[in-house]
PDB file of C-alpha atoms in Angstrom:
ATOM      1  CA  UNK I 208      34.854 118.987 188.577  1.00 48.00           C
ATOM      2  CA  UNK I 209      38.433 118.050 189.455  1.00 48.00           C
ATOM      3  CA  UNK I 210      38.046 114.876 187.408  1.00 49.00           C
ATOM      4  CA  UNK I 211      36.923 116.859 184.325  1.00 48.00           C
ATOM      5  CA  UNK I 212      39.817 119.350 184.644  1.00 46.00           C
ATOM      6  CA  UNK I 213      42.310 116.501 185.044  1.00 45.00           C
ATOM      7  CA  UNK I 214      40.827 114.721 182.033  1.00 44.00           C
ATOM      8  CA  UNK I 215      41.135 117.906 179.916  1.00 44.00           C
ATOM      9  CA  UNK I 216      44.770 118.383 180.897  1.00 50.00           C
ATOM     10  CA  UNK I 217      45.547 114.736 180.182  1.00 46.00           C
ATOM     11  CA  UNK I 218      43.768 114.971 176.831  1.00 46.00           C
ATOM     12  CA  UNK I 219      45.721 118.114 175.854  1.00 51.00           C
ATOM     13  CA  UNK I 220      49.016 116.567 176.859  1.00 53.00           C
ATOM     14  CA  UNK I 221      48.283 113.399 174.941  1.00 51.00           C
ATOM     15  CA  UNK I 222      47.106 115.247 171.844  1.00 52.00           C
ATOM     16  CA  UNK I 223      50.180 117.504 171.744  1.00 53.00           C
ATOM     17  CA  UNK I 224      52.477 114.526 172.153  1.00 52.00           C
ATOM     18  CA  UNK I 225      50.818 112.633 169.301  1.00 52.00           C
ATOM     19  CA  UNK I 226      50.210 115.612 166.995  1.00 53.00           C
ATOM     20  CA  UNK I 227      51.694 115.279 163.544  1.00 59.00           C
ATOM     21  CA  UNK I 228      52.804 117.966 161.140  1.00 71.00           C
ATOM     22  CA  UNK I 229      49.406 118.058 159.422  1.00 81.00           C
ATOM     23  CA  UNK I 230      47.589 119.140 162.571  1.00 83.00           C
ATOM     24  CA  UNK I 231      46.478 122.776 162.349  1.00 86.00           C
ATOM     25  CA  UNK I 232      47.865 125.200 164.910  1.00 84.00           C
ATOM     26  CA  UNK I 233      45.166 127.057 166.821  1.00 84.00           C
ATOM     27  CA  UNK I 234      47.540 129.559 168.428  1.00 86.00           C
ATOM     28  CA  UNK I 235      50.703 129.905 170.427  1.00 87.00           C
ATOM     29  CA  UNK I 236      52.130 131.578 173.496  1.00 87.00           C
ATOM     30  CA  UNK I 237      55.519 132.191 175.032  1.00 85.00           C
ATOM     31  CA  UNK I 238      56.209 129.866 177.955  1.00 86.00           C
ATOM     32  CA  UNK I 239      59.574 131.319 178.893  1.00 86.00           C
ATOM     33  CA  UNK I 240      62.277 133.739 177.892  1.00 86.00           C
ATOM     34  CA  UNK I 241      66.017 133.199 178.051  1.00 89.00           C
ATOM     35  CA  UNK I 242      68.405 136.143 178.100  1.00 89.00           C
ATOM     36  CA  UNK I 243      72.097 135.872 177.269  1.00 88.00           C
ATOM     37  CA  UNK I 244      74.222 138.810 178.353  1.00 89.00           C
ATOM     38  CA  UNK I 245      77.507 139.323 176.534  1.00 88.00           C
ATOM     39  CA  UNK I 246      80.061 141.873 177.719  1.00 87.00           C
ATOM     40  CA  UNK I 247      82.853 143.222 175.554  1.00 84.00           C
ATOM     41  CA  UNK I 248      85.696 145.562 176.429  1.00 82.00           C
ATOM     42  CA  UNK I 249      86.117 148.578 174.172  1.00 76.00           C
ATOM     43  CA  UNK I 250      89.868 149.080 174.091  1.00 74.00           C
ATOM     44  CA  UNK I 251      91.171 152.523 173.258  1.00 73.00           C
ATOM     45  CA  UNK I 252      90.275 156.085 174.128  1.00 73.00           C
ATOM     46  CA  UNK I 253      86.915 157.812 174.008  1.00 75.00           C
ATOM     47  CA  UNK I 254      86.632 160.394 171.228  1.00 79.00           C
ATOM     48  CA  UNK I 255      84.552 162.541 173.606  1.00 81.00           C
ATOM     49  CA  UNK I 256      87.561 162.869 175.888  1.00 81.00           C
ATOM     50  CA  UNK I 257      89.997 163.471 173.031  1.00 84.00           C
ATOM     51  CA  UNK I 258      88.026 166.172 171.191  1.00 87.00           C
ATOM     52  CA  UNK I 259      89.021 169.533 172.613  1.00 88.00           C
ATOM     53  CA  UNK I 260      91.887 168.000 174.582  1.00 89.00           C
ATOM     54  CA  UNK I 261      95.171 169.871 174.762  1.00 90.00           C
ATOM     55  CA  UNK I 262      98.020 168.369 172.735  1.00 93.00           C
ATOM     56  CA  UNK I 263     101.338 168.232 174.591  1.00 92.00           C
ATOM     57  CA  UNK I 264     104.834 167.719 173.234  1.00 91.00           C
ATOM     58  CA  UNK I 265     107.600 165.689 174.879  1.00 87.00           C
ATOM     59  CA  UNK I 266     108.485 168.666 177.102  1.00 89.00           C
ATOM     60  CA  UNK I 267     104.851 168.718 178.348  1.00 88.00           C
ATOM     61  CA  UNK I 268     104.177 172.068 176.629  1.00 91.00           C
ATOM     62  CA  UNK I 269     100.676 172.638 175.217  1.00 91.00           C
ATOM     63  CA  UNK I 270     101.122 173.020 171.446  1.00 93.00           C
ATOM     64  CA  UNK I 271      97.504 172.895 170.254  1.00 92.00           C
ATOM     65  CA  UNK I 272      94.209 171.124 170.810  1.00 92.00           C
ATOM     66  CA  UNK I 273      92.342 168.294 169.103  1.00 92.00           C
ATOM     67  CA  UNK I 274      89.621 169.774 166.907  1.00 92.00           C
ATOM     68  CA  UNK I 275      88.492 166.644 165.051  1.00 92.00           C
ATOM     69  CA  UNK I 276      89.369 163.038 164.247  1.00 92.00           C
ATOM     70  CA  UNK I 277      89.054 161.758 160.686  1.00 91.00           C
ATOM     71  CA  UNK I 278      87.892 158.130 160.504  1.00 90.00           C
ATOM     72  CA  UNK I 279      88.863 156.223 157.367  1.00 87.00           C
ATOM     73  CA  UNK I 280      86.610 153.888 155.418  1.00 87.00           C
ATOM     74  CA  UNK I 281      88.142 150.882 157.186  1.00 85.00           C
ATOM     75  CA  UNK I 282      87.185 152.341 160.596  1.00 84.00           C
ATOM     76  CA  UNK I 283      90.668 153.483 161.610  1.00 86.00           C
ATOM     77  CA  UNK I 284      91.408 157.019 162.767  1.00 86.00           C
ATOM     78  CA  UNK I 285      93.599 158.318 159.961  1.00 89.00           C
ATOM     79  CA  UNK I 286      94.114 161.988 160.854  1.00 91.00           C
ATOM     80  CA  UNK I 287      93.840 164.228 163.862  1.00 91.00           C
ATOM     81  CA  UNK I 288      92.854 167.786 163.042  1.00 94.00           C
ATOM     82  CA  UNK I 289      94.573 170.138 165.481  1.00 93.00           C
ATOM     83  CA  UNK I 290      93.761 173.736 166.222  1.00 93.00           C
ATOM     84  CA  UNK I 291      96.993 175.711 166.603  1.00 93.00           C
ATOM     85  CA  UNK I 292      97.882 179.313 167.284  1.00 87.00           C
ATOM     86  CA  UNK I 293      95.495 182.094 168.120  1.00 75.00           C
ATOM     87  CA  UNK I 294      93.687 182.870 171.312  1.00 73.00           C
ATOM     88  CA  UNK I 295      90.173 181.680 172.162  1.00 67.00           C
ATOM     89  CA  UNK I 296      89.696 180.524 168.585  1.00 62.00           C
ATOM     90  CA  UNK I 297      90.743 183.839 167.018  1.00 75.00           C
ATOM     91  CA  UNK I 298      93.704 183.725 164.664  1.00 82.00           C
ATOM     92  CA  UNK I 299      94.024 179.957 164.920  1.00 89.00           C
ATOM     93  CA  UNK I 300      94.092 177.433 162.096  1.00 93.00           C
ATOM     94  CA  UNK I 301      93.524 173.730 161.651  1.00 94.00           C
ATOM     95  CA  UNK I 302      96.312 171.377 160.598  1.00 95.00           C
ATOM     96  CA  UNK I 303      96.153 167.647 159.854  1.00 94.00           C
ATOM     97  CA  UNK I 304      98.566 165.270 161.557  1.00 93.00           C
ATOM     98  CA  UNK I 305      98.606 161.497 160.911  1.00 93.00           C
ATOM     99  CA  UNK I 306      96.969 159.807 163.877  1.00 89.00           C
ATOM    100  CA  UNK I 307      99.672 157.161 164.251  1.00 90.00           C
ATOM    101  CA  UNK I 308     102.110 159.875 165.408  1.00 91.00           C
ATOM    102  CA  UNK I 309     100.111 160.493 168.597  1.00 87.00           C
ATOM    103  CA  UNK I 310     100.251 158.794 171.936  1.00 84.00           C
ATOM    104  CA  UNK I 311      97.647 158.977 174.662  1.00 75.00           C
ATOM    105  CA  UNK I 312      98.295 158.148 178.281  1.00 74.00           C
ATOM    106  CA  UNK I 313      95.898 156.511 180.746  1.00 69.00           C
ATOM    107  CA  UNK I 314      94.245 159.877 181.434  1.00 69.00           C
ATOM    108  CA  UNK I 315      93.645 160.469 177.684  1.00 65.00           C
ATOM    109  CA  UNK I 316      96.366 163.135 177.656  1.00 81.00           C
ATOM    110  CA  UNK I 317      97.266 163.569 173.985  1.00 86.00           C
ATOM    111  CA  UNK I 318     100.998 163.611 173.249  1.00 89.00           C
ATOM    112  CA  UNK I 319     102.763 164.507 170.008  1.00 89.00           C
ATOM    113  CA  UNK I 320     106.254 163.932 171.384  1.00 88.00           C
ATOM    114  CA  UNK I 321     108.555 165.530 168.799  1.00 88.00           C
ATOM    115  CA  UNK I 322     106.371 168.488 167.789  1.00 90.00           C
ATOM    116  CA  UNK I 323     106.484 172.170 168.593  1.00 90.00           C
ATOM    117  CA  UNK I 324     103.854 174.854 168.308  1.00 91.00           C
ATOM    118  CA  UNK I 325     106.020 176.694 165.760  1.00 91.00           C
ATOM    119  CA  UNK I 326     106.295 173.576 163.568  1.00 92.00           C
ATOM    120  CA  UNK I 327     102.520 173.056 163.670  1.00 93.00           C
ATOM    121  CA  UNK I 328     101.872 176.717 162.819  1.00 92.00           C
ATOM    122  CA  UNK I 329     104.194 176.374 159.798  1.00 92.00           C
ATOM    123  CA  UNK I 330     102.124 173.489 158.373  1.00 93.00           C
ATOM    124  CA  UNK I 331      99.624 174.167 155.579  1.00 94.00           C
ATOM    125  CA  UNK I 332      96.038 174.593 156.834  1.00 94.00           C
ATOM    126  CA  UNK I 333      93.536 171.750 156.663  1.00 93.00           C
ATOM    127  CA  UNK I 334      90.321 172.435 154.732  1.00 93.00           C
ATOM    128  CA  UNK I 335      87.196 170.285 154.949  1.00 93.00           C
ATOM    129  CA  UNK I 336      85.633 169.078 151.704  1.00 90.00           C
ATOM    130  CA  UNK I 337      82.235 170.518 150.878  1.00 79.00           C
TER     131      UNK I 337
END
């Protein structure tokens, strides 16, 4: 029995080594799997942490909060939509500020250094397109 099994294995090995491209394929199986793991660092700040975050000026006064971030067609954040004025969402309005004017520290604290709440309130309101 061992001799027959050995002969079958030897025959299979020899036939696969000498098989040409015209030999029909009876089936196939996976003999092994190789996995490559690639890690990348996502540099920047998480939008989840920025949305709703208080916006501070250079004097560390809260002057509004981040309502939304507008992402341009090239993938860059072009505008930050801030909610200013009001109390608990009543009487407030949204204003658009170019994103490049903001800074964010290591704790994702949003800083608009030279702004004031009065200046933001004086800006025209932002309106979303339909």
